Amino acid sequence: MAGHIPEEKVDEIRRSTDIVEVIGNYVDLKKQGRNHFGLCPFHGENTPSFSVSQDKQIFHCFGCGKGGNVYTFLMEIEGFSFIQALKQLAEQTGTDLPDQLSEEAPSEKSQESQAMLEAHQWLTKLYHHLLKNSKDGREAYQYLIDRGFTDETIQKYQIGYSPDSRDFVVTFLEKKGYHPQSMVKAGLLSTNDHGEYADRFRGRVIFPLRNHLGKTVAFAGRSLGQQEPKYLNSPETELFHKGRLLYNFDLARSAIRKEKTVILFEGFGDVISADQADIHHAVGTMGTSLSSMQANLLKKYAEQIIICYDGDRAGIEAAVKAAKLLKSVGCQTYVARVPDELDPDEFIQKYGGDRFKREIIDTSDTYISFMMNYLRRDYNLQVEGDRITYIEKVLQEIAGLDRAVEREHYLNEIATEFQLSVETLKEEVQRIRSQSGVKDKEPKNRYTNDTRQPTVQKKLLPAFHNAERKLIAYMLRDPYIADKVQEEIGGAFNIEDHQVIVTHLYAYYEDGNESDISQFVEMIEDASIKNLAIELAMAPVSEEVSDQEIHDYISRIRSEQWDRTDIRNLESELKKAEQQNEPIRAAEIAMEIIKRKKELKHH
Ligand SMILES: [Zn+2]
């Protein structure tokens, strides 16, 4: 699977990585007994059945069955190839990889996107350098300082300056060996009808837009003077999709996890401003409406999401849309309101970060009170007809709340304000709820306090099947047991997937490897078999196992083998009898087969 990468490198990187730390970047893990548990990032669940073993350096989900080592995890969650996962970890652990390391037979397309990505990293450095060190950049630098950016922020966000030149970047990229046509595709250069290439960003302050791995994938350029448009962004490219990118997610990730909260802004300027005001758990959409992919990503990391959009009409409408989407994917959603039609950046500039935190973020509305305020604007509550429509709309929203106490709270509020009976309102909400098919249940706590391991109802397996599973679990832990089993029955397991696992395992130990499940699964290509091996390795088995127990498992597997062989023999006899036209004998054999099969099931 590792192709032509030296296996020692693969192992070295895996060994210098801690799977708990890597997965901890994506999943909130809590230690319970020997393992760490969290909510599975691969399937939706409310109680954690996703477990990570630090000893074994593997993960396994008891819910959906996914499992593997640190490479498998990154491949699954990031959609990486094996090499990409390897490179990512090599970078994090400071391990050198051979230079010639490349994807096996890279397609032209991936070569081109690799070049596009590299060019973005070069330009990030170049633009930043020009801002800090060139004569032309001085004006841009002063502009940033005047707008309240600190040196630290300019450094942290690698803010830069693109010189006011037709071909400065054209020449730079050509010298680096990039094909200008690819650079046009990357949105870094533009081209005219005569096929002449030119710099896309000229005389602008440049904000690199990073993907969630911290790599620049696009730029936003702000004009310094009267140049239009005020903002010029990279176009959508293979690397940059506005609906997917969440600005600053790479830097904010750990703060979001710590606070269990994320603040969602509309623009990257707000994010940077907030960061300067000591608010580090903030991300921004790229001025497009929040996509469900982004909503789901945020939900994985944060329990609470505070939407903080611009205070004008457009900002409020966008906040309503985002709030509804976040609510629908099950996020605890709040909306912060910025007054006087200001945007968050402007508010911070004007009143400072402390006031922003105190008056805007800390006083953000719950989803429902935000919606109530929002709906109110459309109706004249002095008029009876309007009032009734308004109340109906609000009841619809209240009906969508999960918790009964919360519903009751707002119903009381409405009842008092409009002098209505709470009972009537409750009935109405109940009617809406049953109509829309919402079940009455309190949401479960994300984590229960007990330390019992999550158990999943497994189908009852026949005894021989359990024997094989137990035996493999011991074999994975102990090469001596594997050796013994190999001598006794070799690969003669009854379940085909088990045969595949033990065959790999024998080869693995024969190569002189120690028991190491995380390393072992690298040998297995088939994902479902890999998952099964992991599942077996995670199964709780006692520390000490007697020879007798191992012997019992082996006998169980053997007798099942014999029974199966018997049946197979009978089946071929049956065929013979039929061919030789001996109906009575054939019927006898058929009866015997049915009887044997029945017995087999009851083992
Ligand atoms: Zn799962």
PDB file of N, CA and C in Angstrom, residues 384-471:
ATOM      1  N   GLU A 384     -54.920  43.708  14.926  1.00  0.00           N
ATOM      2  CA  GLU A 384     -55.206  42.358  15.391  1.00  0.00           C
ATOM      3  C   GLU A 384     -54.761  41.276  14.412  1.00  0.00           C
ATOM      4  N   GLY A 385     -55.085  41.484  13.120  1.00  0.00           N
ATOM      5  CA  GLY A 385     -54.739  40.480  12.112  1.00  0.00           C
ATOM      6  C   GLY A 385     -53.245  40.219  12.076  1.00  0.00           C
ATOM      7  N   ASP A 386     -52.463  41.286  12.094  1.00  0.00           N
ATOM      8  CA  ASP A 386     -51.007  41.169  12.092  1.00  0.00           C
ATOM      9  C   ASP A 386     -50.527  40.436  13.331  1.00  0.00           C
ATOM     10  N   ARG A 387     -51.169  40.788  14.443  1.00  0.00           N
ATOM     11  CA  ARG A 387     -50.744  40.215  15.714  1.00  0.00           C
ATOM     12  C   ARG A 387     -50.914  38.695  15.688  1.00  0.00           C
ATOM     13  N   ILE A 388     -52.057  38.266  15.165  1.00  0.00           N
ATOM     14  CA  ILE A 388     -52.326  36.824  15.141  1.00  0.00           C
ATOM     15  C   ILE A 388     -51.351  36.104  14.217  1.00  0.00           C
ATOM     16  N   THR A 389     -51.108  36.685  13.035  1.00  0.00           N
ATOM     17  CA  THR A 389     -50.145  36.053  12.121  1.00  0.00           C
ATOM     18  C   THR A 389     -48.774  35.964  12.779  1.00  0.00           C
ATOM     19  N   TYR A 390     -48.395  37.050  13.454  1.00  0.00           N
ATOM     20  CA  TYR A 390     -47.102  37.068  14.130  1.00  0.00           C
ATOM     21  C   TYR A 390     -47.010  35.942  15.157  1.00  0.00           C
ATOM     22  N   ILE A 391     -48.060  35.847  16.002  1.00  0.00           N
ATOM     23  CA  ILE A 391     -48.036  34.814  17.048  1.00  0.00           C
ATOM     24  C   ILE A 391     -47.954  33.422  16.421  1.00  0.00           C
ATOM     25  N   GLU A 392     -48.702  33.223  15.340  1.00  0.00           N
ATOM     26  CA  GLU A 392     -48.652  31.910  14.680  1.00  0.00           C
ATOM     27  C   GLU A 392     -47.239  31.577  14.207  1.00  0.00           C
ATOM     28  N   LYS A 393     -46.588  32.571  13.615  1.00  0.00           N
ATOM     29  CA  LYS A 393     -45.216  32.333  13.118  1.00  0.00           C
ATOM     30  C   LYS A 393     -44.259  32.006  14.263  1.00  0.00           C
ATOM     31  N   VAL A 394     -44.441  32.746  15.354  1.00  0.00           N
ATOM     32  CA  VAL A 394     -43.551  32.500  16.493  1.00  0.00           C
ATOM     33  C   VAL A 394     -43.799  31.100  17.067  1.00  0.00           C
ATOM     34  N   LEU A 395     -45.073  30.706  17.139  1.00  0.00           N
ATOM     35  CA  LEU A 395     -45.383  29.373  17.670  1.00  0.00           C
ATOM     36  C   LEU A 395     -44.744  28.286  16.809  1.00  0.00           C
ATOM     37  N   GLN A 396     -44.722  28.519  15.505  1.00  0.00           N
ATOM     38  CA  GLN A 396     -44.044  27.569  14.607  1.00  0.00           C
ATOM     39  C   GLN A 396     -42.592  27.375  15.014  1.00  0.00           C
ATOM     40  N   GLU A 397     -41.925  28.490  15.287  1.00  0.00           N
ATOM     41  CA  GLU A 397     -40.508  28.422  15.682  1.00  0.00           C
ATOM     42  C   GLU A 397     -40.355  27.733  17.030  1.00  0.00           C
ATOM     43  N   ILE A 398     -41.234  28.094  17.967  1.00  0.00           N
ATOM     44  CA  ILE A 398     -41.147  27.503  19.307  1.00  0.00           C
ATOM     45  C   ILE A 398     -41.372  25.992  19.235  1.00  0.00           C
ATOM     46  N   ALA A 399     -42.293  25.602  18.343  1.00  0.00           N
ATOM     47  CA  ALA A 399     -42.576  24.170  18.214  1.00  0.00           C
ATOM     48  C   ALA A 399     -41.334  23.391  17.788  1.00  0.00           C
ATOM     49  N   GLY A 400     -40.423  24.084  17.112  1.00  0.00           N
ATOM     50  CA  GLY A 400     -39.214  23.407  16.637  1.00  0.00           C
ATOM     51  C   GLY A 400     -38.140  23.246  17.703  1.00  0.00           C
ATOM     52  N   LEU A 401     -38.356  23.801  18.891  1.00  0.00           N
ATOM     53  CA  LEU A 401     -37.349  23.677  19.952  1.00  0.00           C
ATOM     54  C   LEU A 401     -37.374  22.282  20.555  1.00  0.00           C
ATOM     55  N   ASP A 402     -36.207  21.754  20.851  1.00  0.00           N
ATOM     56  CA  ASP A 402     -36.113  20.395  21.368  1.00  0.00           C
ATOM     57  C   ASP A 402     -36.552  20.264  22.813  1.00  0.00           C
ATOM     58  N   ARG A 403     -36.174  21.253  23.610  1.00  0.00           N
ATOM     59  CA  ARG A 403     -36.384  21.066  25.040  1.00  0.00           C
ATOM     60  C   ARG A 403     -37.687  21.674  25.529  1.00  0.00           C
ATOM     61  N   ALA A 404     -38.410  20.888  26.320  1.00  0.00           N
ATOM     62  CA  ALA A 404     -39.716  21.314  26.810  1.00  0.00           C
ATOM     63  C   ALA A 404     -39.612  22.569  27.670  1.00  0.00           C
ATOM     64  N   VAL A 405     -38.587  22.651  28.514  1.00  0.00           N
ATOM     65  CA  VAL A 405     -38.434  23.835  29.375  1.00  0.00           C
ATOM     66  C   VAL A 405     -38.253  25.094  28.539  1.00  0.00           C
ATOM     67  N   GLU A 406     -37.510  24.935  27.446  1.00  0.00           N
ATOM     68  CA  GLU A 406     -37.265  26.087  26.589  1.00  0.00           C
ATOM     69  C   GLU A 406     -38.573  26.537  25.939  1.00  0.00           C
ATOM     70  N   ARG A 407     -39.332  25.565  25.457  1.00  0.00           N
ATOM     71  CA  ARG A 407     -40.617  25.898  24.832  1.00  0.00           C
ATOM     72  C   ARG A 407     -41.501  26.628  25.834  1.00  0.00           C
ATOM     73  N   GLU A 408     -41.542  26.095  27.040  1.00  0.00           N
ATOM     74  CA  GLU A 408     -42.400  26.672  28.073  1.00  0.00           C
ATOM     75  C   GLU A 408     -41.993  28.117  28.373  1.00  0.00           C
ATOM     76  N   HIS A 409     -40.676  28.332  28.449  1.00  0.00           N
ATOM     77  CA  HIS A 409     -40.161  29.668  28.737  1.00  0.00           C
ATOM     78  C   HIS A 409     -40.690  30.700  27.754  1.00  0.00           C
ATOM     79  N   TYR A 410     -40.582  30.381  26.481  1.00  0.00           N
ATOM     80  CA  TYR A 410     -41.010  31.364  25.466  1.00  0.00           C
ATOM     81  C   TYR A 410     -42.525  31.475  25.375  1.00  0.00           C
ATOM     82  N   LEU A 411     -43.204  30.370  25.641  1.00  0.00           N
ATOM     83  CA  LEU A 411     -44.667  30.423  25.624  1.00  0.00           C
ATOM     84  C   LEU A 411     -45.166  31.352  26.728  1.00  0.00           C
ATOM     85  N   ASN A 412     -44.520  31.296  27.887  1.00  0.00           N
ATOM     86  CA  ASN A 412     -44.881  32.191  28.978  1.00  0.00           C
ATOM     87  C   ASN A 412     -44.685  33.643  28.565  1.00  0.00           C
ATOM     88  N   GLU A 413     -43.558  33.870  27.868  1.00  0.00           N
ATOM     89  CA  GLU A 413     -43.258  35.224  27.434  1.00  0.00           C
ATOM     90  C   GLU A 413     -44.364  35.763  26.518  1.00  0.00           C
ATOM     91  N   ILE A 414     -44.750  34.932  25.539  1.00  0.00           N
ATOM     92  CA  ILE A 414     -45.791  35.320  24.590  1.00  0.00           C
ATOM     93  C   ILE A 414     -47.117  35.525  25.323  1.00  0.00           C
ATOM     94  N   ALA A 415     -47.412  34.600  26.241  1.00  0.00           N
ATOM     95  CA  ALA A 415     -48.680  34.657  26.962  1.00  0.00           C
ATOM     96  C   ALA A 415     -48.787  35.971  27.726  1.00  0.00           C
ATOM     97  N   THR A 416     -47.694  36.359  28.381  1.00  0.00           N
ATOM     98  CA  THR A 416     -47.717  37.600  29.144  1.00  0.00           C
ATOM     99  C   THR A 416     -47.863  38.809  28.217  1.00  0.00           C
ATOM    100  N   GLU A 417     -47.055  38.807  27.160  1.00  0.00           N
ATOM    101  CA  GLU A 417     -47.074  39.977  26.287  1.00  0.00           C
ATOM    102  C   GLU A 417     -48.436  40.191  25.631  1.00  0.00           C
ATOM    103  N   PHE A 418     -49.072  39.107  25.199  1.00  0.00           N
ATOM    104  CA  PHE A 418     -50.312  39.277  24.447  1.00  0.00           C
ATOM    105  C   PHE A 418     -51.540  38.875  25.251  1.00  0.00           C
ATOM    106  N   GLN A 419     -51.353  38.674  26.555  1.00  0.00           N
ATOM    107  CA  GLN A 419     -52.438  38.281  27.441  1.00  0.00           C
ATOM    108  C   GLN A 419     -53.245  37.111  26.906  1.00  0.00           C
ATOM    109  N   LEU A 420     -52.520  36.004  26.699  1.00  0.00           N
ATOM    110  CA  LEU A 420     -53.165  34.786  26.224  1.00  0.00           C
ATOM    111  C   LEU A 420     -52.959  33.706  27.272  1.00  0.00           C
ATOM    112  N   SER A 421     -53.761  32.647  27.201  1.00  0.00           N
ATOM    113  CA  SER A 421     -53.558  31.584  28.188  1.00  0.00           C
ATOM    114  C   SER A 421     -52.429  30.670  27.735  1.00  0.00           C
ATOM    115  N   VAL A 422     -51.524  30.363  28.661  1.00  0.00           N
ATOM    116  CA  VAL A 422     -50.389  29.487  28.334  1.00  0.00           C
ATOM    117  C   VAL A 422     -50.889  28.139  27.847  1.00  0.00           C
ATOM    118  N   GLU A 423     -51.982  27.670  28.470  1.00  0.00           N
ATOM    119  CA  GLU A 423     -52.504  26.350  28.116  1.00  0.00           C
ATOM    120  C   GLU A 423     -52.873  26.275  26.646  1.00  0.00           C
ATOM    121  N   THR A 424     -53.575  27.312  26.187  1.00  0.00           N
ATOM    122  CA  THR A 424     -53.974  27.342  24.780  1.00  0.00           C
ATOM    123  C   THR A 424     -52.739  27.309  23.870  1.00  0.00           C
ATOM    124  N   LEU A 425     -51.751  28.114  24.227  1.00  0.00           N
ATOM    125  CA  LEU A 425     -50.536  28.173  23.412  1.00  0.00           C
ATOM    126  C   LEU A 425     -49.836  26.820  23.394  1.00  0.00           C
ATOM    127  N   LYS A 426     -49.791  26.185  24.550  1.00  0.00           N
ATOM    128  CA  LYS A 426     -49.150  24.873  24.655  1.00  0.00           C
ATOM    129  C   LYS A 426     -49.827  23.864  23.742  1.00  0.00           C
ATOM    130  N   GLU A 427     -51.175  23.894  23.801  1.00  0.00           N
ATOM    131  CA  GLU A 427     -51.929  22.967  22.950  1.00  0.00           C
ATOM    132  C   GLU A 427     -51.602  23.189  21.483  1.00  0.00           C
ATOM    133  N   GLU A 428     -51.522  24.478  21.132  1.00  0.00           N
ATOM    134  CA  GLU A 428     -51.257  24.818  19.742  1.00  0.00           C
ATOM    135  C   GLU A 428     -49.876  24.296  19.320  1.00  0.00           C
ATOM    136  N   VAL A 429     -48.897  24.511  20.188  1.00  0.00           N
ATOM    137  CA  VAL A 429     -47.539  24.054  19.881  1.00  0.00           C
ATOM    138  C   VAL A 429     -47.506  22.526  19.759  1.00  0.00           C
ATOM    139  N   GLN A 430     -48.232  21.857  20.654  1.00  0.00           N
ATOM    140  CA  GLN A 430     -48.288  20.405  20.609  1.00  0.00           C
ATOM    141  C   GLN A 430     -48.870  19.934  19.284  1.00  0.00           C
ATOM    142  N   ARG A 431     -49.923  20.678  18.843  1.00  0.00           N
ATOM    143  CA  ARG A 431     -50.575  20.311  17.575  1.00  0.00           C
ATOM    144  C   ARG A 431     -49.578  20.441  16.413  1.00  0.00           C
ATOM    145  N   ILE A 432     -48.833  21.559  16.405  1.00  0.00           N
ATOM    146  CA  ILE A 432     -47.850  21.771  15.337  1.00  0.00           C
ATOM    147  C   ILE A 432     -46.786  20.668  15.366  1.00  0.00           C
ATOM    148  N   ARG A 433     -46.372  20.331  16.585  1.00  0.00           N
ATOM    149  CA  ARG A 433     -45.320  19.323  16.718  1.00  0.00           C
ATOM    150  C   ARG A 433     -45.771  17.957  16.203  1.00  0.00           C
ATOM    151  N   SER A 434     -47.005  17.572  16.559  1.00  0.00           N
ATOM    152  CA  SER A 434     -47.422  16.245  16.117  1.00  0.00           C
ATOM    153  C   SER A 434     -47.680  16.251  14.602  1.00  0.00           C
ATOM    154  N   GLN A 435     -48.112  17.410  14.082  1.00  0.00           N
ATOM    155  CA  GLN A 435     -48.323  17.497  12.641  1.00  0.00           C
ATOM    156  C   GLN A 435     -47.023  17.323  11.865  1.00  0.00           C
ATOM    157  N   SER A 436     -45.975  17.962  12.377  1.00  0.00           N
ATOM    158  CA  SER A 436     -44.708  17.895  11.652  1.00  0.00           C
ATOM    159  C   SER A 436     -43.895  16.682  12.068  1.00  0.00           C
ATOM    160  N   GLY A 437     -44.513  15.835  12.908  1.00  0.00           N
ATOM    161  CA  GLY A 437     -43.875  14.556  13.228  1.00  0.00           C
ATOM    162  C   GLY A 437     -42.657  14.639  14.125  1.00  0.00           C
ATOM    163  N   VAL A 438     -42.532  15.704  14.928  1.00  0.00           N
ATOM    164  CA  VAL A 438     -41.391  15.740  15.868  1.00  0.00           C
ATOM    165  C   VAL A 438     -41.731  14.876  17.066  1.00  0.00           C
ATOM    166  N   LYS A 439     -40.791  14.082  17.439  1.00  0.00           N
ATOM    167  CA  LYS A 439     -41.014  13.224  18.594  1.00  0.00           C
ATOM    168  C   LYS A 439     -40.693  13.997  19.866  1.00  0.00           C
ATOM    169  N   ASP A 440     -41.438  13.672  20.902  1.00  0.00           N
ATOM    170  CA  ASP A 440     -41.187  14.344  22.170  1.00  0.00           C
ATOM    171  C   ASP A 440     -40.083  13.637  22.915  1.00  0.00           C
ATOM    172  N   LYS A 441     -38.937  14.195  22.884  1.00  0.00           N
ATOM    173  CA  LYS A 441     -37.879  13.617  23.711  1.00  0.00           C
ATOM    174  C   LYS A 441     -36.860  14.693  24.054  1.00  0.00           C
ATOM    175  N   GLU A 442     -36.338  14.589  25.235  1.00  0.00           N
ATOM    176  CA  GLU A 442     -35.282  15.509  25.626  1.00  0.00           C
ATOM    177  C   GLU A 442     -34.012  15.076  24.919  1.00  0.00           C
ATOM    178  N   PRO A 443     -33.246  16.016  24.416  1.00  0.00           N
ATOM    179  CA  PRO A 443     -32.000  15.592  23.787  1.00  0.00           C
ATOM    180  C   PRO A 443     -31.072  14.991  24.828  1.00  0.00           C
ATOM    181  N   LYS A 444     -30.342  13.986  24.400  1.00  0.00           N
ATOM    182  CA  LYS A 444     -29.425  13.343  25.340  1.00  0.00           C
ATOM    183  C   LYS A 444     -28.223  14.230  25.591  1.00  0.00           C
ATOM    184  N   ASN A 445     -27.681  14.096  26.754  1.00  0.00           N
ATOM    185  CA  ASN A 445     -26.417  14.772  27.018  1.00  0.00           C
ATOM    186  C   ASN A 445     -25.349  14.215  26.103  1.00  0.00           C
ATOM    187  N   ARG A 446     -24.461  15.079  25.646  1.00  0.00           N
ATOM    188  CA  ARG A 446     -23.390  14.568  24.777  1.00  0.00           C
ATOM    189  C   ARG A 446     -22.545  13.546  25.507  1.00  0.00           C
ATOM    190  N   TYR A 447     -22.335  13.801  26.761  1.00  0.00           N
ATOM    191  CA  TYR A 447     -21.553  12.835  27.515  1.00  0.00           C
ATOM    192  C   TYR A 447     -22.279  12.484  28.791  1.00  0.00           C
ATOM    193  N   THR A 448     -22.428  11.220  29.035  1.00  0.00           N
ATOM    194  CA  THR A 448     -22.983  10.826  30.307  1.00  0.00           C
ATOM    195  C   THR A 448     -21.813  10.646  31.254  1.00  0.00           C
ATOM    196  N   ASN A 449     -22.116  10.704  32.523  1.00  0.00           N
ATOM    197  CA  ASN A 449     -21.013  10.684  33.472  1.00  0.00           C
ATOM    198  C   ASN A 449     -20.462   9.299  33.769  1.00  0.00           C
ATOM    199  N   ASP A 450     -21.267   8.294  33.474  1.00  0.00           N
ATOM    200  CA  ASP A 450     -20.764   6.968  33.827  1.00  0.00           C
ATOM    201  C   ASP A 450     -19.640   6.562  32.887  1.00  0.00           C
ATOM    202  N   THR A 451     -18.852   5.626  33.334  1.00  0.00           N
ATOM    203  CA  THR A 451     -17.648   5.302  32.575  1.00  0.00           C
ATOM    204  C   THR A 451     -17.796   3.973  31.847  1.00  0.00           C
ATOM    205  N   ARG A 452     -19.033   3.549  31.705  1.00  0.00           N
ATOM    206  CA  ARG A 452     -19.184   2.253  31.043  1.00  0.00           C
ATOM    207  C   ARG A 452     -18.865   2.419  29.566  1.00  0.00           C
ATOM    208  N   GLN A 453     -18.343   1.363  28.997  1.00  0.00           N
ATOM    209  CA  GLN A 453     -17.995   1.419  27.583  1.00  0.00           C
ATOM    210  C   GLN A 453     -19.280   1.374  26.764  1.00  0.00           C
ATOM    211  N   PRO A 454     -19.303   2.106  25.685  1.00  0.00           N
ATOM    212  CA  PRO A 454     -20.502   2.055  24.872  1.00  0.00           C
ATOM    213  C   PRO A 454     -20.665   0.641  24.302  1.00  0.00           C
ATOM    214  N   THR A 455     -21.857   0.141  24.403  1.00  0.00           N
ATOM    215  CA  THR A 455     -22.066  -1.187  23.855  1.00  0.00           C
ATOM    216  C   THR A 455     -23.063  -1.085  22.734  1.00  0.00           C
ATOM    217  N   VAL A 456     -22.832  -1.824  21.733  1.00  0.00           N
ATOM    218  CA  VAL A 456     -23.729  -1.798  20.598  1.00  0.00           C
ATOM    219  C   VAL A 456     -24.334  -3.180  20.516  1.00  0.00           C
ATOM    220  N   GLN A 457     -25.643  -3.227  20.344  1.00  0.00           N
ATOM    221  CA  GLN A 457     -26.305  -4.507  20.198  1.00  0.00           C
ATOM    222  C   GLN A 457     -25.716  -5.236  19.009  1.00  0.00           C
ATOM    223  N   LYS A 458     -25.037  -6.301  19.270  1.00  0.00           N
ATOM    224  CA  LYS A 458     -24.486  -7.099  18.172  1.00  0.00           C
ATOM    225  C   LYS A 458     -25.391  -8.293  17.962  1.00  0.00           C
ATOM    226  N   LYS A 459     -25.488  -8.715  16.708  1.00  0.00           N
ATOM    227  CA  LYS A 459     -26.237  -9.932  16.451  1.00  0.00           C
ATOM    228  C   LYS A 459     -25.549 -11.072  17.193  1.00  0.00           C
ATOM    229  N   LEU A 460     -26.362 -12.004  17.677  1.00  0.00           N
ATOM    230  CA  LEU A 460     -25.751 -13.147  18.335  1.00  0.00           C
ATOM    231  C   LEU A 460     -25.050 -13.988  17.294  1.00  0.00           C
ATOM    232  N   LEU A 461     -23.793 -14.308  17.559  1.00  0.00           N
ATOM    233  CA  LEU A 461     -23.035 -15.070  16.578  1.00  0.00           C
ATOM    234  C   LEU A 461     -22.953 -16.518  17.037  1.00  0.00           C
ATOM    235  N   PRO A 462     -22.880 -17.457  16.087  1.00  0.00           N
ATOM    236  CA  PRO A 462     -22.691 -18.854  16.481  1.00  0.00           C
ATOM    237  C   PRO A 462     -21.366 -19.022  17.218  1.00  0.00           C
ATOM    238  N   ALA A 463     -21.295 -20.083  18.022  1.00  0.00           N
ATOM    239  CA  ALA A 463     -20.137 -20.264  18.910  1.00  0.00           C
ATOM    240  C   ALA A 463     -18.817 -20.313  18.150  1.00  0.00           C
ATOM    241  N   PHE A 464     -18.802 -21.019  17.003  1.00  0.00           N
ATOM    242  CA  PHE A 464     -17.528 -21.144  16.280  1.00  0.00           C
ATOM    243  C   PHE A 464     -17.051 -19.769  15.798  1.00  0.00           C
ATOM    244  N   HIS A 465     -18.037 -18.934  15.423  1.00  0.00           N
ATOM    245  CA  HIS A 465     -17.708 -17.590  14.927  1.00  0.00           C
ATOM    246  C   HIS A 465     -17.054 -16.758  16.045  1.00  0.00           C
ATOM    247  N   ASN A 466     -17.664 -16.828  17.224  1.00  0.00           N
ATOM    248  CA  ASN A 466     -17.082 -16.144  18.381  1.00  0.00           C
ATOM    249  C   ASN A 466     -15.698 -16.680  18.715  1.00  0.00           C
ATOM    250  N   ALA A 467     -15.552 -17.987  18.591  1.00  0.00           N
ATOM    251  CA  ALA A 467     -14.252 -18.601  18.891  1.00  0.00           C
ATOM    252  C   ALA A 467     -13.193 -18.030  17.949  1.00  0.00           C
ATOM    253  N   GLU A 468     -13.544 -17.895  16.694  1.00  0.00           N
ATOM    254  CA  GLU A 468     -12.576 -17.363  15.722  1.00  0.00           C
ATOM    255  C   GLU A 468     -12.212 -15.922  16.052  1.00  0.00           C
ATOM    256  N   ARG A 469     -13.229 -15.144  16.425  1.00  0.00           N
ATOM    257  CA  ARG A 469     -12.972 -13.733  16.757  1.00  0.00           C
ATOM    258  C   ARG A 469     -12.048 -13.612  17.968  1.00  0.00           C
ATOM    259  N   LYS A 470     -12.367 -14.389  19.010  1.00  0.00           N
ATOM    260  CA  LYS A 470     -11.551 -14.350  20.229  1.00  0.00           C
ATOM    261  C   LYS A 470     -10.116 -14.748  19.919  1.00  0.00           C
ATOM    262  N   LEU A 471     -10.011 -15.829  19.167  1.00  0.00           N
ATOM    263  CA  LEU A 471      -8.690 -16.361  18.869  1.00  0.00           C
ATOM    264  C   LEU A 471      -7.861 -15.329  18.099  1.00  0.00           C
TER     265      LEU A 471
END
